[in-house]
Amino acid sequence: MDCKIIFSDVDGTLLNGERTISESTIYEVNRLKDTVPFILVSSRMPRQMRYLQNLLKTIDYPMIAYNGALVLSDDGQVLHSTEIDITLVEQIVQLNEQQFNGKIHISLYHNDLWYVPDYDFWAQREENNTKTTPEIRSNSQVITDWKEQNIGAHKIMLMGDAMLIEEMFTILNSQFGQNLHIYRAKDTYIEVSDLKVSKLTGIRVLLEHKYPFTLDESMAFGDNYNDLEMLQGVKYGIAVGNARQEVKKIAYGVTFHHKEDGVARYLASFFHS
């Protein structure tokens, strides 16, 4: 078998319609993981990925968080970290205050820290989706603290009314597109990370530091625009049935919808007994 390692996106790919991992997916991952490592690659923070690793029984495996901005070894050691400069974080927060009267929710992330300005609808929704509780602290207070600590954000997430998010997305690309990767995960969400990182850069870090495999020996599953580079970079880039058409077009193969256990069914077929 020329596939030696598997990488998988989480939301919209690995998770089922109940936003958890199905029994068939757990079975297939456990059938393979001792010979073919199964690595989670997500825009999520580490804490939001560990409970999924526990379900899969891969808690002793590395992970790629924040779309590649943070890569952690199996023992939690930081193998790679790229942060958004704190001055850019501050400029985005000021933009929200000045042009949107603070109506857009801005979550700030650094490693396993997640700060929200209020426990509002958006914070509650994200907590429900990720099974992780945020810490409430104003954006300005977080920025002040991070300046003192000389750290930045691994991710900025902006959430709000679809029309406001559309307008903010346009402005962010115009003002910050040369420095930041600005990704509209949903019509009500914008995720921001440093321009230098991607899921593929995270995979390259792991293959360099932890596994003696190449991209030509790798498989990856995904569904959205932030998965494009990853799926193109590995030999076996697999799109789930609900993936964006642009993702399906560049994929090596297309499996079933994420609500139909697309990842599990592809693994069962590809790595048949």
mmCIF file of C-alpha atoms in Angstrom:
data_model
loop_
_atom_site.group_PDB
_atom_site.id
_atom_site.type_symbol
_atom_site.label_atom_id
_atom_site.label_comp_id
_atom_site.label_asym_id
_atom_site.label_seq_id
_atom_site.Cartn_x
_atom_site.Cartn_y
_atom_site.Cartn_z
ATOM 1 C CA MET A 1 0.000 0.000 0.000
ATOM 2 C CA ASP A 2 1.502 3.330 -1.041
ATOM 3 C CA CYS A 3 -0.666 5.402 1.347
ATOM 4 C CA LYS A 4 1.147 5.603 4.690
ATOM 5 C CA ILE A 5 -0.672 8.432 6.536
ATOM 6 C CA ILE A 6 -4.126 10.049 6.538
ATOM 7 C CA PHE A 7 -5.072 13.664 7.314
ATOM 8 C CA SER A 8 -8.655 14.782 7.800
ATOM 9 C CA ASP A 9 -10.518 18.042 8.127
ATOM 10 C CA VAL A 10 -13.122 18.012 10.913
ATOM 11 C CA ASP A 11 -16.196 20.211 10.374
ATOM 12 C CA GLY A 12 -18.201 19.304 7.293
ATOM 13 C CA THR A 13 -15.907 16.366 6.598
ATOM 14 C CA LEU A 14 -15.273 13.982 9.495
ATOM 15 C CA LEU A 15 -18.212 14.911 11.729
ATOM 16 C CA ASN A 16 -21.690 13.563 10.982
ATOM 17 C CA GLY A 17 -25.021 15.382 11.021
ATOM 18 C CA GLU A 18 -25.032 15.397 14.841
ATOM 19 C CA ARG A 19 -21.617 17.111 14.830
ATOM 20 C CA THR A 20 -19.923 14.098 16.357
ATOM 21 C CA ILE A 21 -18.027 11.063 15.054
ATOM 22 C CA SER A 22 -20.051 8.050 13.980
ATOM 23 C CA GLU A 23 -19.377 4.516 15.178
ATOM 24 C CA SER A 24 -18.419 3.416 11.666
ATOM 25 C CA THR A 25 -15.831 6.226 11.426
ATOM 26 C CA ILE A 26 -14.393 5.275 14.817
ATOM 27 C CA TYR A 27 -14.228 1.652 13.682
ATOM 28 C CA GLU A 28 -12.414 2.418 10.420
ATOM 29 C CA VAL A 29 -9.898 4.771 12.042
ATOM 30 C CA ASN A 30 -9.133 2.219 14.764
ATOM 31 C CA ARG A 31 -8.771 -0.545 12.192
ATOM 32 C CA LEU A 32 -6.053 1.445 10.445
ATOM 33 C CA LYS A 33 -4.405 3.782 12.958
ATOM 34 C CA ASP A 34 -1.687 1.420 14.213
ATOM 35 C CA THR A 35 -0.302 1.044 10.685
ATOM 36 C CA VAL A 36 -1.650 4.193 9.003
ATOM 37 C CA PRO A 37 -1.697 7.219 11.367
ATOM 38 C CA PHE A 38 -4.876 9.320 11.291
ATOM 39 C CA ILE A 39 -4.226 13.022 11.932
ATOM 40 C CA LEU A 40 -6.826 15.747 12.505
ATOM 41 C CA VAL A 41 -6.305 18.972 10.536
ATOM 42 C CA SER A 42 -8.680 21.772 11.441
ATOM 43 C CA SER A 43 -9.297 25.482 11.850
ATOM 44 C CA ARG A 44 -10.233 24.615 15.438
ATOM 45 C CA MET A 45 -8.156 25.222 18.559
ATOM 46 C CA PRO A 46 -6.406 22.210 20.157
ATOM 47 C CA ARG A 47 -8.937 21.904 22.996
ATOM 48 C CA GLN A 48 -11.731 21.620 20.454
ATOM 49 C CA MET A 49 -9.910 18.747 18.761
ATOM 50 C CA ARG A 50 -8.806 16.663 21.758
ATOM 51 C CA TYR A 51 -12.269 15.402 22.635
ATOM 52 C CA LEU A 52 -12.534 14.150 19.050
ATOM 53 C CA GLN A 53 -9.156 12.456 19.388
ATOM 54 C CA ASN A 54 -10.482 10.775 22.531
ATOM 55 C CA LEU A 55 -13.465 9.433 20.604
ATOM 56 C CA LEU A 56 -11.151 8.134 17.872
ATOM 57 C CA LYS A 57 -8.611 6.802 20.404
ATOM 58 C CA THR A 58 -5.910 8.887 18.705
ATOM 59 C CA ILE A 59 -5.197 11.152 21.688
ATOM 60 C CA ASP A 60 -1.506 10.166 21.494
ATOM 61 C CA TYR A 61 -1.236 11.449 17.907
ATOM 62 C CA PRO A 62 -0.094 14.909 16.736
ATOM 63 C CA MET A 63 -2.587 17.504 15.492
ATOM 64 C CA ILE A 64 -2.670 20.450 13.098
ATOM 65 C CA ALA A 65 -4.763 23.299 14.528
ATOM 66 C CA TYR A 66 -5.802 26.757 13.301
ATOM 67 C CA ASN A 67 -5.502 25.785 9.617
ATOM 68 C CA GLY A 68 -1.790 25.058 10.076
ATOM 69 C CA ALA A 69 -0.874 28.028 12.268
ATOM 70 C CA LEU A 70 -0.210 25.697 15.227
ATOM 71 C CA VAL A 71 1.202 22.174 14.909
ATOM 72 C CA LEU A 72 1.448 20.093 18.076
ATOM 73 C CA SER A 73 3.383 16.872 18.591
ATOM 74 C CA ASP A 74 1.872 13.806 20.253
ATOM 75 C CA ASP A 75 3.200 15.023 23.627
ATOM 76 C CA GLY A 76 1.793 18.537 23.164
ATOM 77 C CA GLN A 77 5.131 20.044 22.127
ATOM 78 C CA VAL A 78 4.793 22.959 19.716
ATOM 79 C CA LEU A 79 6.392 21.940 16.425
ATOM 80 C CA HIS A 80 5.327 25.088 14.598
ATOM 81 C CA SER A 81 3.554 28.321 15.499
ATOM 82 C CA THR A 82 2.686 31.328 13.326
ATOM 83 C CA GLU A 83 0.688 34.129 14.945
ATOM 84 C CA ILE A 84 -1.156 37.134 13.564
ATOM 85 C CA ASP A 85 0.800 40.200 14.653
ATOM 86 C CA ILE A 86 -0.921 41.958 17.557
ATOM 87 C CA THR A 87 -0.974 45.267 15.660
ATOM 88 C CA LEU A 88 -3.093 43.657 12.935
ATOM 89 C CA VAL A 89 -5.384 42.137 15.574
ATOM 90 C CA GLU A 90 -5.850 45.605 17.063
ATOM 91 C CA GLN A 91 -6.580 47.158 13.663
ATOM 92 C CA ILE A 92 -9.317 44.596 12.950
ATOM 93 C CA VAL A 93 -10.927 45.191 16.351
ATOM 94 C CA GLN A 94 -10.803 48.961 15.776
ATOM 95 C CA LEU A 95 -12.358 48.503 12.330
ATOM 96 C CA ASN A 96 -15.266 46.646 13.910
ATOM 97 C CA GLU A 97 -15.758 49.390 16.497
ATOM 98 C CA GLN A 98 -15.465 52.319 14.093
ATOM 99 C CA GLN A 99 -17.356 51.038 11.037
ATOM 100 C CA PHE A 100 -19.729 48.469 12.528
ATOM 101 C CA ASN A 101 -20.311 49.906 16.022
ATOM 102 C CA GLY A 102 -18.969 46.663 17.482
ATOM 103 C CA LYS A 103 -21.912 44.688 16.062
ATOM 104 C CA ILE A 104 -19.681 41.882 14.792
ATOM 105 C CA HIS A 105 -18.616 39.330 17.386
ATOM 106 C CA ILE A 106 -14.822 38.866 17.423
ATOM 107 C CA SER A 107 -13.329 35.787 19.083
ATOM 108 C CA LEU A 108 -9.578 35.790 19.701
ATOM 109 C CA TYR A 109 -7.555 32.573 19.912
ATOM 110 C CA HIS A 110 -4.040 31.730 21.046
ATOM 111 C CA ASN A 111 -3.036 28.095 21.503
ATOM 112 C CA ASP A 112 -5.646 26.732 23.951
ATOM 113 C CA LEU A 113 -7.018 30.157 24.899
ATOM 114 C CA TRP A 114 -10.349 31.335 23.504
ATOM 115 C CA TYR A 115 -11.603 34.787 24.455
ATOM 116 C CA VAL A 116 -15.041 36.216 23.658
ATOM 117 C CA PRO A 117 -16.162 39.783 24.450
ATOM 118 C CA ASP A 118 -19.613 38.596 25.617
ATOM 119 C CA TYR A 119 -21.358 35.300 26.155
ATOM 120 C CA ASP A 120 -23.732 36.148 23.317
ATOM 121 C CA PHE A 121 -25.572 34.086 20.714
ATOM 122 C CA TRP A 122 -22.399 33.545 18.706
ATOM 123 C CA ALA A 123 -20.298 32.436 21.680
ATOM 124 C CA GLN A 124 -23.028 30.035 22.779
ATOM 125 C CA ARG A 125 -23.425 28.666 19.267
ATOM 126 C CA GLU A 126 -19.700 28.044 18.884
ATOM 127 C CA GLU A 127 -19.522 26.484 22.348
ATOM 128 C CA ASN A 128 -22.344 24.120 21.403
ATOM 129 C CA ASN A 129 -20.642 23.228 18.113
ATOM 130 C CA THR A 130 -17.198 22.607 19.595
ATOM 131 C CA LYS A 131 -17.971 21.402 23.163
ATOM 132 C CA THR A 132 -15.552 24.041 24.480
ATOM 133 C CA THR A 133 -16.263 26.943 26.847
ATOM 134 C CA PRO A 134 -14.705 30.354 26.131
ATOM 135 C CA GLU A 135 -13.338 32.885 28.605
ATOM 136 C CA ILE A 136 -15.150 36.231 28.629
ATOM 137 C CA ARG A 137 -12.847 39.208 28.221
ATOM 138 C CA SER A 138 -13.152 42.303 26.051
ATOM 139 C CA ASN A 139 -11.164 42.412 22.822
ATOM 140 C CA SER A 140 -9.307 45.504 24.061
ATOM 141 C CA GLN A 141 -8.306 43.813 27.335
ATOM 142 C CA VAL A 142 -7.020 40.747 25.490
ATOM 143 C CA ILE A 143 -4.988 42.964 23.164
ATOM 144 C CA THR A 144 -3.500 44.838 26.139
ATOM 145 C CA ASP A 145 -2.557 41.556 27.829
ATOM 146 C CA TRP A 146 -1.082 40.070 24.655
ATOM 147 C CA LYS A 147 0.985 43.176 24.008
ATOM 148 C CA GLU A 148 2.532 42.761 27.459
ATOM 149 C CA GLN A 149 3.200 39.077 26.748
ATOM 150 C CA ASN A 150 4.468 39.826 23.229
ATOM 151 C CA ILE A 151 2.143 37.318 21.594
ATOM 152 C CA GLY A 152 -0.428 37.471 18.807
ATOM 153 C CA ALA A 153 -3.457 35.476 17.674
ATOM 154 C CA HIS A 154 -3.361 32.059 16.056
ATOM 155 C CA LYS A 155 -6.851 32.811 14.753
ATOM 156 C CA ILE A 156 -9.414 35.581 14.700
ATOM 157 C CA MET A 157 -13.026 34.572 14.178
ATOM 158 C CA LEU A 158 -15.651 37.143 13.251
ATOM 159 C CA MET A 159 -19.326 36.180 13.504
ATOM 160 C CA GLY A 160 -22.488 38.123 12.808
ATOM 161 C CA ASP A 161 -25.380 38.919 10.513
ATOM 162 C CA ALA A 162 -24.676 37.702 6.975
ATOM 163 C CA MET A 163 -24.923 41.182 5.442
ATOM 164 C CA LEU A 164 -22.492 42.655 7.979
ATOM 165 C CA ILE A 165 -20.105 39.731 7.480
ATOM 166 C CA GLU A 166 -20.236 40.194 3.703
ATOM 167 C CA GLU A 167 -19.308 43.861 4.088
ATOM 168 C CA MET A 168 -16.572 43.120 6.619
ATOM 169 C CA PHE A 169 -15.169 40.354 4.384
ATOM 170 C CA THR A 170 -14.775 42.811 1.504
ATOM 171 C CA ILE A 171 -13.083 45.419 3.703
ATOM 172 C CA LEU A 172 -10.744 42.909 5.330
ATOM 173 C CA ASN A 173 -9.577 41.596 1.964
ATOM 174 C CA SER A 174 -9.007 45.131 0.717
ATOM 175 C CA GLN A 175 -7.065 46.319 3.764
ATOM 176 C CA PHE A 176 -5.366 43.146 5.034
ATOM 177 C CA GLY A 177 -5.344 40.694 2.135
ATOM 178 C CA GLN A 178 -1.591 41.102 1.605
ATOM 179 C CA ASN A 179 -0.806 39.926 5.153
ATOM 180 C CA LEU A 180 -3.667 37.696 6.198
ATOM 181 C CA HIS A 181 -5.592 34.680 4.962
ATOM 182 C CA ILE A 182 -9.251 35.720 5.208
ATOM 183 C CA TYR A 183 -11.623 32.813 4.819
ATOM 184 C CA ARG A 184 -15.412 32.896 4.884
ATOM 185 C CA ALA A 185 -16.306 29.558 6.440
ATOM 186 C CA LYS A 186 -20.062 30.315 6.359
ATOM 187 C CA ASP A 187 -22.107 33.343 5.367
ATOM 188 C CA THR A 188 -22.086 34.389 9.042
ATOM 189 C CA TYR A 189 -18.439 33.483 9.831
ATOM 190 C CA ILE A 190 -15.024 34.837 8.836
ATOM 191 C CA GLU A 191 -11.825 33.088 9.946
ATOM 192 C CA VAL A 192 -8.516 34.949 9.795
ATOM 193 C CA SER A 193 -4.992 33.529 10.022
ATOM 194 C CA ASP A 194 -1.513 34.542 8.913
ATOM 195 C CA LEU A 195 -1.054 34.424 5.141
ATOM 196 C CA LYS A 196 2.010 32.169 5.418
ATOM 197 C CA VAL A 197 0.135 29.177 6.838
ATOM 198 C CA SER A 198 -2.245 26.601 5.431
ATOM 199 C CA LYS A 199 -3.258 23.054 6.218
ATOM 200 C CA LEU A 200 -0.630 21.898 3.726
ATOM 201 C CA THR A 201 2.145 23.821 5.507
ATOM 202 C CA GLY A 202 1.054 22.061 8.711
ATOM 203 C CA ILE A 203 1.242 18.678 6.992
ATOM 204 C CA ARG A 204 4.723 19.463 5.707
ATOM 205 C CA VAL A 205 5.842 20.273 9.273
ATOM 206 C CA LEU A 206 4.565 16.929 10.578
ATOM 207 C CA LEU A 207 6.121 14.956 7.740
ATOM 208 C CA GLU A 208 9.423 16.702 8.361
ATOM 209 C CA HIS A 209 9.515 16.337 12.135
ATOM 210 C CA LYS A 210 7.428 13.269 13.036
ATOM 211 C CA TYR A 211 6.833 10.865 10.153
ATOM 212 C CA PRO A 212 9.193 9.434 7.510
ATOM 213 C CA PHE A 213 6.582 9.758 4.764
ATOM 214 C CA THR A 214 6.117 12.007 1.736
ATOM 215 C CA LEU A 215 3.141 13.870 0.296
ATOM 216 C CA ASP A 216 2.983 11.142 -2.365
ATOM 217 C CA GLU A 217 2.328 8.654 0.444
ATOM 218 C CA SER A 218 -0.393 10.812 2.032
ATOM 219 C CA MET A 219 -4.195 10.932 1.894
ATOM 220 C CA ALA A 220 -6.359 13.880 2.981
ATOM 221 C CA PHE A 221 -10.090 14.502 3.297
ATOM 222 C CA GLY A 222 -11.787 17.898 3.053
ATOM 223 C CA ASP A 223 -14.802 19.881 1.942
ATOM 224 C CA ASN A 224 -14.119 23.606 1.828
ATOM 225 C CA TYR A 225 -11.911 26.310 0.323
ATOM 226 C CA ASN A 226 -9.346 26.071 3.125
ATOM 227 C CA ASP A 227 -8.843 22.411 2.169
ATOM 228 C CA LEU A 228 -7.975 23.078 -1.477
ATOM 229 C CA GLU A 229 -4.205 23.381 -1.082
ATOM 230 C CA MET A 230 -4.080 20.334 1.200
ATOM 231 C CA LEU A 231 -6.039 18.133 -1.194
ATOM 232 C CA GLN A 232 -3.943 19.266 -4.144
ATOM 233 C CA GLY A 233 -0.693 18.735 -2.257
ATOM 234 C CA VAL A 234 -1.147 15.088 -1.276
ATOM 235 C CA LYS A 235 -1.423 12.167 -3.670
ATOM 236 C CA TYR A 236 -4.865 11.108 -2.502
ATOM 237 C CA GLY A 237 -6.935 14.249 -1.966
ATOM 238 C CA ILE A 238 -10.507 13.127 -1.286
ATOM 239 C CA ALA A 239 -13.543 15.425 -1.253
ATOM 240 C CA VAL A 240 -16.682 14.482 0.657
ATOM 241 C CA GLY A 241 -19.967 14.577 -1.267
ATOM 242 C CA ASN A 242 -21.026 17.886 0.254
ATOM 243 C CA ALA A 243 -17.751 19.624 -0.695
ATOM 244 C CA ARG A 244 -17.628 22.842 -2.687
ATOM 245 C CA GLN A 245 -17.576 22.245 -6.421
ATOM 246 C CA GLU A 246 -14.135 23.864 -6.630
ATOM 247 C CA VAL A 247 -12.869 21.267 -4.150
ATOM 248 C CA LYS A 248 -14.428 18.352 -6.016
ATOM 249 C CA LYS A 249 -12.850 19.506 -9.272
ATOM 250 C CA ILE A 250 -9.282 19.213 -7.969
ATOM 251 C CA ALA A 251 -9.819 16.084 -5.857
ATOM 252 C CA TYR A 252 -8.297 12.683 -6.603
ATOM 253 C CA GLY A 253 -11.649 11.171 -5.649
ATOM 254 C CA VAL A 254 -15.066 12.047 -4.221
ATOM 255 C CA THR A 255 -16.738 10.057 -1.469
ATOM 256 C CA PHE A 256 -20.163 10.249 0.173
ATOM 257 C CA HIS A 257 -21.634 13.220 2.077
ATOM 258 C CA HIS A 258 -20.245 13.848 5.564
ATOM 259 C CA LYS A 259 -23.697 12.983 6.949
ATOM 260 C CA GLU A 260 -23.407 9.607 5.157
ATOM 261 C CA ASP A 261 -20.043 8.636 6.715
ATOM 262 C CA GLY A 262 -18.111 9.635 3.618
ATOM 263 C CA VAL A 263 -14.678 9.344 5.261
ATOM 264 C CA ALA A 264 -15.418 5.944 6.819
ATOM 265 C CA ARG A 265 -16.824 4.541 3.594
ATOM 266 C CA TYR A 266 -13.839 5.691 1.563
ATOM 267 C CA LEU A 267 -11.402 4.210 4.095
ATOM 268 C CA ALA A 268 -13.321 0.914 4.072
ATOM 269 C CA SER A 269 -13.142 0.757 0.275
ATOM 270 C CA PHE A 270 -9.556 1.969 -0.176
ATOM 271 C CA PHE A 271 -8.025 -0.045 2.677
ATOM 272 C CA HIS A 272 -10.224 -3.107 2.212
ATOM 273 C CA SER A 273 -9.279 -6.259 4.101
#
